[in-house]
Structures are given as C-alpha cells and as structure tokens.
C-alpha cells in the first residue's frame, strides 16, 4: 500500500510537470488557435492516461479541471498582450470548462470592454458631426428624426437605452 501511494505521488508529480510544460507551450503560442487546441488535446490525453483506471467520472472531473486551468492561462496571456478579441474567442470556446466565478469575471471584462468601445464610437461619431457643441449633439440624438448608420447607430441606440433607464451618461 505504501509503495502504491509513492507510485501515485510520483505519477501525479510527473503529470503536473508535463501539464505545466503543456500550459507554457499553449501560452507561448496563444495567438495560434490550432496550437492552443493541440496543447489542450495533449493535456487531455495525459490526464486520461494517468487516470485510466479511476473511472469515467474521475477522468471527466480531472480533464475539466486541467482544461479550465489551461484556458484561464491562455485567456490571461491574450488579455495581458492586449489581444482582447482573441481572449474573448477563447472565453467562448472554453467557457464551459472554466470555474463559474472565473467565467463571470471574464464576462464582466468582456462587457466592460465592449461598452468602452461603444462609448468611443459614439463620442467619435458625435464629435465628427457636432464638434464641441454638446447640446446640439444631445438634441440630435434624442430627436425623432435621428437616423444613424453602422457602428455609431448601434452605439447611439445603446446610449438612448441607458438614458431611458435613467443611467447618467451626461449630455
């Protein structure tokens, strides 16, 4: 029994080291989705091999935990390098294996990022049309005959909705 425990600890240590190397490779190649998918598949294979005698439920649990940790590492690397769109792609792709609290935090970050872009698009469109005349821009947005186009229309529609909800975005 003691020998079996030592063997299990050694196998766990080996697996942990191999998984860390795989995570490092995935984070280094985060810009290539094929590389990340390949590293995920490699990690899954290692976990399945290590726990092959422990039953399907245990394997699924371990695979989910490993994939969640790897996904978090890759997403964090993408965010750290300013690749927000790629980070969001990975969140969509691997969200099902992330811890729910981590997924909620990423969802908030995505929402905040998109709202900042909407605000920027709205401001740029209004400034291009009205310059420093904020009152004219405000009156234009809330006039019944307002018709925007493209991204700015989406931004302004969103801003009108926030105003209807009594959110204070200022004039």
Tab-separated table of N, CA and C in Angstrom:
chain	number	residue	atom	x	y	z
A	1	UNK	N	0.829	-1.195	0.000
A	1	UNK	CA	0.000	0.000	0.000
A	1	UNK	C	0.870	1.254	0.000
A	2	UNK	N	1.897	1.260	0.841
A	2	UNK	CA	2.809	2.403	0.902
A	2	UNK	C	3.484	2.611	-0.446
A	3	UNK	N	3.877	1.527	-1.064
A	3	UNK	CA	4.539	1.588	-2.373
A	3	UNK	C	3.570	2.151	-3.431
A	4	UNK	N	2.295	1.781	-3.313
A	4	UNK	CA	1.284	2.268	-4.243
A	4	UNK	C	1.094	3.773	-4.090
A	5	UNK	N	1.097	4.265	-2.843
A	5	UNK	CA	0.968	5.708	-2.589
A	5	UNK	C	2.156	6.463	-3.171
A	6	UNK	N	3.339	5.921	-3.017
A	6	UNK	CA	4.542	6.558	-3.564
A	6	UNK	C	4.456	6.599	-5.090
A	7	UNK	N	4.008	5.502	-5.696
A	7	UNK	CA	3.843	5.459	-7.152
A	7	UNK	C	2.823	6.496	-7.625
A	8	UNK	N	1.709	6.615	-6.893
A	8	UNK	CA	0.685	7.605	-7.252
A	8	UNK	C	1.237	9.028	-7.149
A	9	UNK	N	1.983	9.297	-6.079
A	9	UNK	CA	2.565	10.637	-5.922
A	9	UNK	C	3.557	10.943	-7.037
A	10	UNK	N	4.350	9.952	-7.380
A	10	UNK	CA	5.311	10.143	-8.477
A	10	UNK	C	4.589	10.384	-9.803
A	11	UNK	N	3.533	9.612	-10.039
A	11	UNK	CA	2.752	9.779	-11.263
A	11	UNK	C	2.090	11.151	-11.291
A	12	UNK	N	1.583	11.608	-10.151
A	12	UNK	CA	0.967	12.935	-10.070
A	12	UNK	C	1.999	14.037	-10.320
A	13	UNK	N	3.187	13.860	-9.763
A	13	UNK	CA	4.261	14.844	-9.968
A	13	UNK	C	4.659	14.909	-11.432
A	14	UNK	N	4.820	13.741	-12.045
A	14	UNK	CA	5.159	13.689	-13.474
A	14	UNK	C	4.078	14.360	-14.309
A	15	UNK	N	2.834	14.036	-14.011
A	15	UNK	CA	1.719	14.631	-14.747
A	15	UNK	C	1.709	16.139	-14.555
A	16	UNK	N	1.872	16.597	-13.334
A	16	UNK	CA	1.884	18.029	-13.060
A	16	UNK	C	2.969	18.759	-13.838
A	17	UNK	N	4.166	18.163	-13.880
A	17	UNK	CA	5.268	18.778	-14.628
A	17	UNK	C	4.966	18.808	-16.126
A	18	UNK	N	4.432	17.725	-16.640
A	18	UNK	CA	4.093	17.667	-18.067
A	18	UNK	C	2.986	18.652	-18.411
A	19	UNK	N	1.996	18.752	-17.533
A	19	UNK	CA	0.907	19.705	-17.767
A	19	UNK	C	1.412	21.142	-17.718
A	20	UNK	N	2.343	21.429	-16.825
A	20	UNK	CA	2.907	22.781	-16.751
A	20	UNK	C	3.650	23.115	-18.041
A	21	UNK	N	4.412	22.150	-18.562
A	21	UNK	CA	5.105	22.364	-19.837
A	21	UNK	C	4.111	22.603	-20.970
A	22	UNK	N	3.023	21.840	-20.964
A	22	UNK	CA	1.995	21.980	-21.987
A	22	UNK	C	1.316	23.342	-21.883
A	23	UNK	N	1.019	23.775	-20.666
A	23	UNK	CA	0.430	25.094	-20.450
A	23	UNK	C	1.377	26.184	-20.943
A	24	UNK	N	2.654	26.054	-20.617
A	24	UNK	CA	3.638	27.043	-21.069
A	24	UNK	C	3.666	27.123	-22.596
A	25	UNK	N	3.611	25.968	-23.264
A	25	UNK	CA	3.591	25.941	-24.732
A	25	UNK	C	2.315	26.591	-25.271
A	26	UNK	N	1.181	26.323	-24.629
A	26	UNK	CA	-0.093	26.911	-25.067
A	26	UNK	C	-0.068	28.423	-24.897
A	27	UNK	N	0.460	28.901	-23.774
A	27	UNK	CA	0.516	30.341	-23.538
A	27	UNK	C	1.510	31.010	-24.490
A	28	UNK	N	2.618	30.349	-24.776
A	28	UNK	CA	3.595	30.916	-25.706
A	28	UNK	C	3.016	31.012	-27.120
A	29	UNK	N	2.164	30.050	-27.489
A	29	UNK	CA	1.567	30.043	-28.818
A	29	UNK	C	0.118	30.486	-28.832
A	30	UNK	N	-0.275	31.298	-27.857
A	30	UNK	CA	-1.693	31.665	-27.699
A	30	UNK	C	-2.292	32.313	-28.934
A	31	UNK	N	-1.473	32.941	-29.766
A	31	UNK	CA	-2.000	33.642	-30.942
A	31	UNK	C	-2.477	32.677	-32.027
A	32	UNK	N	-2.071	31.429	-31.928
A	32	UNK	CA	-2.463	30.415	-32.911
A	32	UNK	C	-3.462	29.465	-32.253
A	33	UNK	N	-4.724	29.548	-32.674
A	33	UNK	CA	-5.763	28.729	-32.057
A	33	UNK	C	-5.497	27.238	-32.258
A	34	UNK	N	-4.878	26.880	-33.363
A	34	UNK	CA	-4.529	25.476	-33.600
A	34	UNK	C	-3.515	24.971	-32.586
A	35	UNK	N	-2.548	25.812	-32.258
A	35	UNK	CA	-1.553	25.449	-31.246
A	35	UNK	C	-2.224	25.237	-29.898
A	36	UNK	N	-3.100	26.154	-29.526
A	36	UNK	CA	-3.795	26.047	-28.236
A	36	UNK	C	-4.648	24.778	-28.213
A	37	UNK	N	-5.392	24.526	-29.290
A	37	UNK	CA	-6.210	23.307	-29.347
A	37	UNK	C	-5.342	22.057	-29.240
A	38	UNK	N	-4.189	22.069	-29.909
A	38	UNK	CA	-3.270	20.931	-29.843
A	38	UNK	C	-2.756	20.698	-28.434
A	39	UNK	N	-2.431	21.776	-27.740
A	39	UNK	CA	-1.943	21.660	-26.357
A	39	UNK	C	-3.065	21.161	-25.437
A	40	UNK	N	-4.284	21.625	-25.680
A	40	UNK	CA	-5.437	21.142	-24.898
A	40	UNK	C	-5.612	19.635	-25.114
A	41	UNK	N	-5.543	19.215	-26.355
A	41	UNK	CA	-5.695	17.783	-26.658
A	41	UNK	C	-4.576	16.954	-26.036
A	42	UNK	N	-3.368	17.499	-26.048
A	42	UNK	CA	-2.241	16.799	-25.418
A	42	UNK	C	-2.498	16.653	-23.917
A	43	UNK	N	-2.962	17.715	-23.284
A	43	UNK	CA	-3.237	17.676	-21.846
A	43	UNK	C	-4.338	16.664	-21.531
A	44	UNK	N	-5.384	16.654	-22.347
A	44	UNK	CA	-6.476	15.690	-22.140
A	44	UNK	C	-5.947	14.269	-22.219
A	45	UNK	N	-5.121	13.998	-23.224
A	45	UNK	CA	-4.566	12.648	-23.390
A	45	UNK	C	-3.718	12.244	-22.185
A	46	UNK	N	-2.939	13.187	-21.660
A	46	UNK	CA	-2.102	12.878	-20.494
A	46	UNK	C	-2.962	12.565	-19.268
A	47	UNK	N	-3.998	13.356	-19.067
A	47	UNK	CA	-4.884	13.129	-17.912
A	47	UNK	C	-5.616	11.803	-18.057
A	48	UNK	N	-6.120	11.534	-19.251
A	48	UNK	CA	-6.829	10.262	-19.479
A	48	UNK	C	-5.916	9.071	-19.241
A	49	UNK	N	-4.671	9.176	-19.671
A	49	UNK	CA	-3.725	8.082	-19.464
A	49	UNK	C	-3.411	7.907	-17.978
A	50	UNK	N	-3.187	9.015	-17.289
A	50	UNK	CA	-2.846	8.938	-15.864
A	50	UNK	C	-3.981	8.335	-15.034
A	51	UNK	N	-5.226	8.683	-15.356
A	51	UNK	CA	-6.359	8.256	-14.532
A	51	UNK	C	-7.206	7.180	-15.203
A	52	UNK	N	-6.630	6.460	-16.145
A	52	UNK	CA	-7.400	5.467	-16.908
A	52	UNK	C	-8.043	4.393	-16.048
A	53	UNK	N	-7.498	4.116	-14.887
A	53	UNK	CA	-8.056	3.076	-14.017
A	53	UNK	C	-8.958	3.633	-12.920
A	54	UNK	N	-9.303	4.896	-12.994
A	54	UNK	CA	-10.061	5.537	-11.930
A	54	UNK	C	-11.538	5.742	-12.266
A	55	UNK	N	-11.964	5.372	-13.447
A	55	UNK	CA	-13.366	5.513	-13.821
A	55	UNK	C	-13.636	6.783	-14.626
A	56	UNK	N	-14.685	6.717	-15.400
A	56	UNK	CA	-15.042	7.793	-16.325
A	56	UNK	C	-15.322	9.116	-15.615
A	57	UNK	N	-16.059	9.063	-14.511
A	57	UNK	CA	-16.400	10.308	-13.810
A	57	UNK	C	-15.153	11.016	-13.289
A	58	UNK	N	-14.239	10.261	-12.738
A	58	UNK	CA	-12.990	10.856	-12.220
A	58	UNK	C	-12.175	11.458	-13.357
A	59	UNK	N	-12.114	10.765	-14.484
A	59	UNK	CA	-11.377	11.274	-15.647
A	59	UNK	C	-12.000	12.581	-16.125
A	60	UNK	N	-13.329	12.611	-16.253
A	60	UNK	CA	-14.010	13.834	-16.702
A	60	UNK	C	-13.731	14.993	-15.759
A	61	UNK	N	-13.766	14.717	-14.464
A	61	UNK	CA	-13.513	15.756	-13.465
A	61	UNK	C	-12.093	16.312	-13.611
A	62	UNK	N	-11.134	15.430	-13.753
A	62	UNK	CA	-9.735	15.856	-13.887
A	62	UNK	C	-9.506	16.600	-15.200
A	63	UNK	N	-10.104	16.111	-16.290
A	63	UNK	CA	-9.952	16.771	-17.592
A	63	UNK	C	-10.527	18.180	-17.530
A	64	UNK	N	-11.696	18.303	-16.953
A	64	UNK	CA	-12.333	19.628	-16.849
A	64	UNK	C	-11.457	20.591	-16.052
A	65	UNK	N	-10.911	20.126	-14.947
A	65	UNK	CA	-10.066	20.983	-14.111
A	65	UNK	C	-8.810	21.416	-14.865
A	66	UNK	N	-8.195	20.493	-15.561
A	66	UNK	CA	-6.974	20.804	-16.311
A	66	UNK	C	-7.274	21.760	-17.465
A	67	UNK	N	-8.339	21.476	-18.206
A	67	UNK	CA	-8.696	22.352	-19.325
A	67	UNK	C	-9.062	23.750	-18.830
A	68	UNK	N	-9.776	23.822	-17.710
A	68	UNK	CA	-10.136	25.121	-17.156
A	68	UNK	C	-8.909	25.935	-16.782
A	69	UNK	N	-7.956	25.290	-16.156
A	69	UNK	CA	-6.715	25.974	-15.781
A	69	UNK	C	-5.921	26.426	-16.994
A	70	UNK	N	-5.851	25.561	-18.003
A	70	UNK	CA	-5.131	25.928	-19.219
A	70	UNK	C	-5.843	27.063	-19.952
A	71	UNK	N	-7.158	26.975	-20.042
A	71	UNK	CA	-7.914	28.028	-20.720
A	71	UNK	C	-7.696	29.365	-20.019
A	72	UNK	N	-7.728	29.344	-18.713
A	72	UNK	CA	-7.520	30.567	-17.944
A	72	UNK	C	-6.130	31.141	-18.222
A	73	UNK	N	-5.123	30.290	-18.288
A	73	UNK	CA	-3.765	30.755	-18.585
A	73	UNK	C	-3.665	31.402	-19.957
A	74	UNK	N	-4.288	30.780	-20.962
A	74	UNK	CA	-4.246	31.302	-22.326
A	74	UNK	C	-5.032	32.613	-22.429
A	75	UNK	N	-6.201	32.655	-21.814
A	75	UNK	CA	-7.027	33.871	-21.835
A	75	UNK	C	-6.282	35.016	-21.154
A	76	UNK	N	-5.686	34.739	-20.005
A	76	UNK	CA	-4.937	35.775	-19.297
A	76	UNK	C	-3.760	36.281	-20.130
A	77	UNK	N	-3.075	35.376	-20.833
A	77	UNK	CA	-1.953	35.781	-21.685
A	77	UNK	C	-2.441	36.680	-22.813
A	78	UNK	N	-3.568	36.321	-23.423
A	78	UNK	CA	-4.117	37.147	-24.501
A	78	UNK	C	-4.482	38.532	-23.967
A	79	UNK	N	-5.153	38.596	-22.842
A	79	UNK	CA	-5.506	39.901	-22.252
A	79	UNK	C	-4.247	40.700	-21.909
A	80	UNK	N	-3.259	40.035	-21.332
A	80	UNK	CA	-2.027	40.728	-20.934
A	80	UNK	C	-1.322	41.347	-22.134
A	81	UNK	N	-1.478	40.739	-23.299
A	81	UNK	CA	-0.843	41.249	-24.515
A	81	UNK	C	-1.772	42.146	-25.329
A	82	UNK	N	-2.927	42.476	-24.767
A	82	UNK	CA	-3.844	43.389	-25.442
A	82	UNK	C	-4.663	42.773	-26.561
A	83	UNK	N	-4.666	41.446	-26.659
A	83	UNK	CA	-5.430	40.746	-27.702
A	83	UNK	C	-6.825	40.418	-27.182
A	84	UNK	N	-7.631	41.456	-26.940
A	84	UNK	CA	-8.945	41.269	-26.330
A	84	UNK	C	-9.867	40.403	-27.180
A	85	UNK	N	-9.858	40.599	-28.497
A	85	UNK	CA	-10.736	39.797	-29.358
A	85	UNK	C	-10.384	38.313	-29.269
A	86	UNK	N	-9.086	38.013	-29.262
A	86	UNK	CA	-8.670	36.613	-29.170
A	86	UNK	C	-9.010	36.049	-27.785
A	87	UNK	N	-8.833	36.848	-26.747
A	87	UNK	CA	-9.203	36.402	-25.396
A	87	UNK	C	-10.682	36.055	-25.360
A	88	UNK	N	-11.507	36.904	-25.970
A	88	UNK	CA	-12.948	36.659	-25.990
A	88	UNK	C	-13.289	35.420	-26.811
A	89	UNK	N	-12.543	35.166	-27.870
A	89	UNK	CA	-12.737	33.939	-28.650
A	89	UNK	C	-12.477	32.718	-27.777
A	90	UNK	N	-11.405	32.762	-26.990
A	90	UNK	CA	-11.093	31.636	-26.110
A	90	UNK	C	-12.125	31.496	-24.988
A	91	UNK	N	-12.652	32.614	-24.513
A	91	UNK	CA	-13.697	32.538	-23.490
A	91	UNK	C	-14.916	31.807	-24.057
A	92	UNK	N	-15.299	32.156	-25.277
A	92	UNK	CA	-16.433	31.476	-25.911
A	92	UNK	C	-16.128	30.003	-26.150
A	93	UNK	N	-14.916	29.720	-26.574
A	93	UNK	CA	-14.541	28.347	-26.916
A	93	UNK	C	-14.424	27.451	-25.687
A	94	UNK	N	-13.846	27.974	-24.618
A	94	UNK	CA	-13.548	27.137	-23.448
A	94	UNK	C	-14.351	27.519	-22.204
A	95	UNK	N	-15.334	28.385	-22.338
A	95	UNK	CA	-16.101	28.838	-21.188
A	95	UNK	C	-16.742	27.718	-20.395
A	96	UNK	N	-17.117	26.649	-21.071
A	96	UNK	CA	-17.808	25.544	-20.391
A	96	UNK	C	-16.923	24.818	-19.374
A	97	UNK	N	-15.600	24.955	-19.496
A	97	UNK	CA	-14.710	24.260	-18.556
A	97	UNK	C	-14.137	25.203	-17.498
A	98	UNK	N	-14.463	26.481	-17.597
A	98	UNK	CA	-13.962	27.433	-16.609
A	98	UNK	C	-14.800	27.371	-15.336
A	99	UNK	N	-14.165	27.660	-14.218
A	99	UNK	CA	-14.871	27.792	-12.959
A	99	UNK	C	-15.921	28.896	-13.147
A	100	UNK	N	-17.145	28.690	-12.665
A	100	UNK	CA	-18.200	29.703	-12.873
A	100	UNK	C	-17.818	31.105	-12.393
A	101	UNK	N	-17.097	31.215	-11.290
A	101	UNK	CA	-16.678	32.536	-10.811
A	101	UNK	C	-15.681	33.191	-11.760
A	102	UNK	N	-14.796	32.393	-12.310
A	102	UNK	CA	-13.822	32.902	-13.276
A	102	UNK	C	-14.546	33.333	-14.551
A	103	UNK	N	-15.490	32.515	-15.001
A	103	UNK	CA	-16.256	32.847	-16.201
A	103	UNK	C	-17.039	34.148	-15.997
A	104	UNK	N	-17.627	34.331	-14.827
A	104	UNK	CA	-18.341	35.583	-14.533
A	104	UNK	C	-17.406	36.786	-14.584
A	105	UNK	N	-16.212	36.634	-14.036
A	105	UNK	CA	-15.244	37.738	-14.056
A	105	UNK	C	-14.853	38.077	-15.489
A	106	UNK	N	-14.622	37.041	-16.308
A	106	UNK	CA	-14.288	37.293	-17.714
A	106	UNK	C	-15.466	37.940	-18.439
A	107	UNK	N	-16.674	37.503	-18.147
A	107	UNK	CA	-17.859	38.081	-18.792
A	107	UNK	C	-17.960	39.567	-18.482
A	108	UNK	N	-17.680	39.931	-17.248
A	108	UNK	CA	-17.704	41.348	-16.873
A	108	UNK	C	-16.633	42.115	-17.641
A	109	UNK	N	-15.475	41.534	-17.777
A	109	UNK	CA	-14.383	42.197	-18.507
A	109	UNK	C	-14.767	42.396	-19.971
A	110	UNK	N	-15.384	41.384	-20.581
A	110	UNK	CA	-15.828	41.492	-21.975
A	110	UNK	C	-16.874	42.594	-22.090
A	111	UNK	N	-17.843	42.604	-21.194
A	111	UNK	CA	-18.896	43.618	-21.210
A	111	UNK	C	-18.293	45.018	-21.082
A	112	UNK	N	-17.401	45.199	-20.111
A	112	UNK	CA	-16.771	46.500	-19.910
A	112	UNK	C	-15.994	46.943	-21.143
A	113	UNK	N	-15.303	45.998	-21.765
A	113	UNK	CA	-14.532	46.299	-22.971
A	113	UNK	C	-15.452	46.739	-24.108
A	114	UNK	N	-16.550	46.051	-24.283
A	114	UNK	CA	-17.486	46.402	-25.362
A	114	UNK	C	-18.170	47.732	-25.085
A	115	UNK	N	-18.491	48.007	-23.839
A	115	UNK	CA	-19.102	49.283	-23.508
A	115	UNK	C	-18.124	50.429	-23.773
A	116	UNK	N	-16.861	50.219	-23.469
A	116	UNK	CA	-15.857	51.257	-23.724
A	116	UNK	C	-15.755	51.532	-25.221
A	117	UNK	N	-15.811	50.485	-26.039
A	117	UNK	CA	-15.781	50.679	-27.493
A	117	UNK	C	-17.020	51.413	-27.981
A	118	UNK	N	-18.181	51.071	-27.432
A	118	UNK	CA	-19.409	51.770	-27.818
A	118	UNK	C	-19.330	53.249	-27.458
A	119	UNK	N	-18.826	53.532	-26.272
A	119	UNK	CA	-18.692	54.926	-25.856
A	119	UNK	C	-17.735	55.668	-26.787
A	120	UNK	N	-16.635	55.017	-27.126
A	120	UNK	CA	-15.653	55.642	-28.016
A	120	UNK	C	-16.252	55.896	-29.403
A	121	UNK	N	-16.942	54.902	-29.948
A	121	UNK	CA	-17.585	55.067	-31.259
A	121	UNK	C	-18.624	56.179	-31.227
A	122	UNK	N	-19.413	56.208	-30.167
A	122	UNK	CA	-20.448	57.235	-30.033
A	122	UNK	C	-19.815	58.620	-29.964
A	123	UNK	N	-18.829	58.752	-29.128
A	123	UNK	CA	-18.158	60.045	-28.979
A	123	UNK	C	-17.517	60.509	-30.278
A	124	UNK	N	-16.852	59.602	-30.976
A	124	UNK	CA	-16.191	59.967	-32.231
A	124	UNK	C	-17.208	60.393	-33.285
A	125	UNK	N	-18.315	59.653	-33.379
A	125	UNK	CA	-19.345	59.984	-34.374
A	125	UNK	C	-19.979	61.336	-34.068
A	126	UNK	N	-20.259	61.581	-32.807
A	126	UNK	CA	-20.882	62.852	-32.437
A	126	UNK	C	-19.918	64.020	-32.600
A	127	UNK	N	-18.668	63.808	-32.229
A	127	UNK	CA	-17.695	64.882	-32.369
A	127	UNK	C	-17.461	65.213	-33.835
A	128	UNK	N	-17.432	64.188	-34.687
A	128	UNK	CA	-17.245	64.419	-36.121
A	128	UNK	C	-18.376	65.275	-36.687
A	129	UNK	N	-19.563	65.087	-36.171
A	129	UNK	CA	-20.713	65.816	-36.696
A	129	UNK	C	-20.921	67.173	-36.009
A	130	UNK	N	-20.684	67.244	-34.684
A	130	UNK	CA	-21.055	68.443	-33.940
A	130	UNK	C	-19.883	69.170	-33.286
A	131	UNK	N	-18.704	68.603	-33.359
A	131	UNK	CA	-17.558	69.246	-32.720
A	131	UNK	C	-17.786	69.395	-31.229
A	132	UNK	N	-17.527	70.576	-30.709
A	132	UNK	CA	-17.644	70.823	-29.269
A	132	UNK	C	-19.056	71.211	-28.822
A	133	UNK	N	-20.008	71.252	-29.742
A	133	UNK	CA	-21.366	71.664	-29.394
A	133	UNK	C	-22.149	70.469	-28.823
A	134	UNK	N	-21.955	70.202	-27.527
A	134	UNK	CA	-22.582	69.060	-26.853
A	134	UNK	C	-24.093	69.133	-26.829
A	135	UNK	N	-24.621	70.328	-26.681
A	135	UNK	CA	-26.077	70.471	-26.634
A	135	UNK	C	-26.716	70.111	-27.971
A	136	UNK	N	-26.085	70.503	-29.058
A	136	UNK	CA	-26.605	70.163	-30.388
A	136	UNK	C	-26.547	68.648	-30.604
A	137	UNK	N	-25.466	68.030	-30.158
A	137	UNK	CA	-25.338	66.571	-30.292
A	137	UNK	C	-26.436	65.869	-29.495
A	138	UNK	N	-26.649	66.310	-28.271
A	138	UNK	CA	-27.684	65.723	-27.419
A	138	UNK	C	-29.062	65.865	-28.073
A	139	UNK	N	-29.371	67.067	-28.531
A	139	UNK	CA	-30.671	67.302	-29.167
A	139	UNK	C	-30.835	66.457	-30.420
A	140	UNK	N	-29.755	66.306	-31.163
A	140	UNK	CA	-29.809	65.493	-32.383
A	140	UNK	C	-30.104	64.023	-32.056
A	141	UNK	N	-29.414	63.489	-31.076
A	141	UNK	CA	-29.581	62.075	-30.710
A	141	UNK	C	-31.017	61.786	-30.287
A	142	UNK	N	-31.593	62.691	-29.521
A	142	UNK	CA	-32.911	62.429	-28.979
A	142	UNK	C	-34.050	63.013	-29.818
A	143	UNK	N	-33.716	63.459	-31.022
A	143	UNK	CA	-34.773	63.941	-31.922
A	143	UNK	C	-35.445	62.748	-32.584
A	144	UNK	N	-36.736	62.852	-32.905
A	144	UNK	CA	-37.459	61.726	-33.505
A	144	UNK	C	-36.993	61.391	-34.919
A	145	UNK	N	-36.348	62.323	-35.588
A	145	UNK	CA	-35.928	62.062	-36.964
A	145	UNK	C	-34.479	61.587	-37.065
A	146	UNK	N	-33.860	61.254	-35.909
A	146	UNK	CA	-32.477	60.789	-35.941
A	146	UNK	C	-32.376	59.439	-36.643
A	147	UNK	N	-31.432	59.341	-37.576
A	147	UNK	CA	-31.115	58.072	-38.250
A	147	UNK	C	-29.603	57.995	-38.365
A	148	UNK	N	-29.020	57.039	-37.680
A	148	UNK	CA	-27.575	56.861	-37.756
A	148	UNK	C	-27.231	55.795	-38.773
A	149	UNK	N	-25.982	55.426	-38.795
A	149	UNK	CA	-25.540	54.377	-39.721
A	149	UNK	C	-24.389	53.609	-39.091
A	150	UNK	N	-24.402	52.310	-39.293
A	150	UNK	CA	-23.279	51.473	-38.867
A	150	UNK	C	-23.079	51.419	-37.377
A	151	UNK	N	-21.815	51.344	-36.966
A	151	UNK	CA	-21.456	51.200	-35.560
A	151	UNK	C	-21.994	52.356	-34.716
A	152	UNK	N	-21.932	53.564	-35.260
A	152	UNK	CA	-22.380	54.704	-34.466
A	152	UNK	C	-23.864	54.587	-34.149
A	153	UNK	N	-24.656	54.052	-35.074
A	153	UNK	CA	-26.089	53.880	-34.805
A	153	UNK	C	-26.287	52.907	-33.654
A	154	UNK	N	-25.546	51.799	-33.651
A	154	UNK	CA	-25.640	50.836	-32.551
A	154	UNK	C	-25.251	51.491	-31.229
A	155	UNK	N	-24.195	52.283	-31.268
A	155	UNK	CA	-23.729	52.955	-30.057
A	155	UNK	C	-24.775	53.919	-29.532
A	156	UNK	N	-25.362	54.684	-30.437
A	156	UNK	CA	-26.327	55.693	-30.018
A	156	UNK	C	-27.617	55.036	-29.542
A	157	UNK	N	-28.030	53.949	-30.185
A	157	UNK	CA	-29.201	53.205	-29.729
A	157	UNK	C	-28.969	52.703	-28.304
A	158	UNK	N	-27.785	52.189	-28.065
A	158	UNK	CA	-27.433	51.721	-26.720
A	158	UNK	C	-27.481	52.888	-25.729
A	159	UNK	N	-26.914	54.028	-26.127
A	159	UNK	CA	-26.876	55.174	-25.238
A	159	UNK	C	-28.292	55.670	-24.931
A	160	UNK	N	-29.169	55.664	-25.932
A	160	UNK	CA	-30.560	56.061	-25.696
A	160	UNK	C	-31.208	55.119	-24.681
A	161	UNK	N	-30.939	53.836	-24.822
A	161	UNK	CA	-31.479	52.848	-23.886
A	161	UNK	C	-31.007	53.091	-22.470
A	162	UNK	N	-29.743	53.449	-22.312
A	162	UNK	CA	-29.214	53.742	-20.983
A	162	UNK	C	-29.899	54.985	-20.417
A	163	UNK	N	-30.150	55.963	-21.262
A	163	UNK	CA	-30.822	57.180	-20.819
A	163	UNK	C	-32.250	56.867	-20.370
A	164	UNK	N	-32.928	55.987	-21.115
A	164	UNK	CA	-34.280	55.579	-20.748
A	164	UNK	C	-34.305	54.876	-19.393
A	165	UNK	N	-33.205	54.217	-19.049
A	165	UNK	CA	-33.111	53.519	-17.765
A	165	UNK	C	-32.633	54.453	-16.661
A	166	UNK	N	-32.550	55.726	-16.985
A	166	UNK	CA	-32.120	56.767	-16.028
A	166	UNK	C	-30.651	56.631	-15.645
A	167	UNK	N	-29.849	56.004	-16.518
A	167	UNK	CA	-28.412	55.972	-16.304
A	167	UNK	C	-27.876	57.364	-16.612
A	168	UNK	N	-26.972	57.851	-15.825
A	168	UNK	CA	-26.467	59.202	-16.020
A	168	UNK	C	-25.192	59.178	-16.853
A	169	UNK	N	-25.330	59.426	-18.131
A	169	UNK	CA	-24.172	59.466	-19.016
A	169	UNK	C	-23.820	60.913	-19.360
A	170	UNK	N	-24.602	61.846	-18.890
A	170	UNK	CA	-24.339	63.254	-19.157
A	170	UNK	C	-24.740	63.619	-20.574
A	171	UNK	N	-24.789	64.922	-20.819
A	171	UNK	CA	-25.115	65.380	-22.169
A	171	UNK	C	-23.926	65.167	-23.062
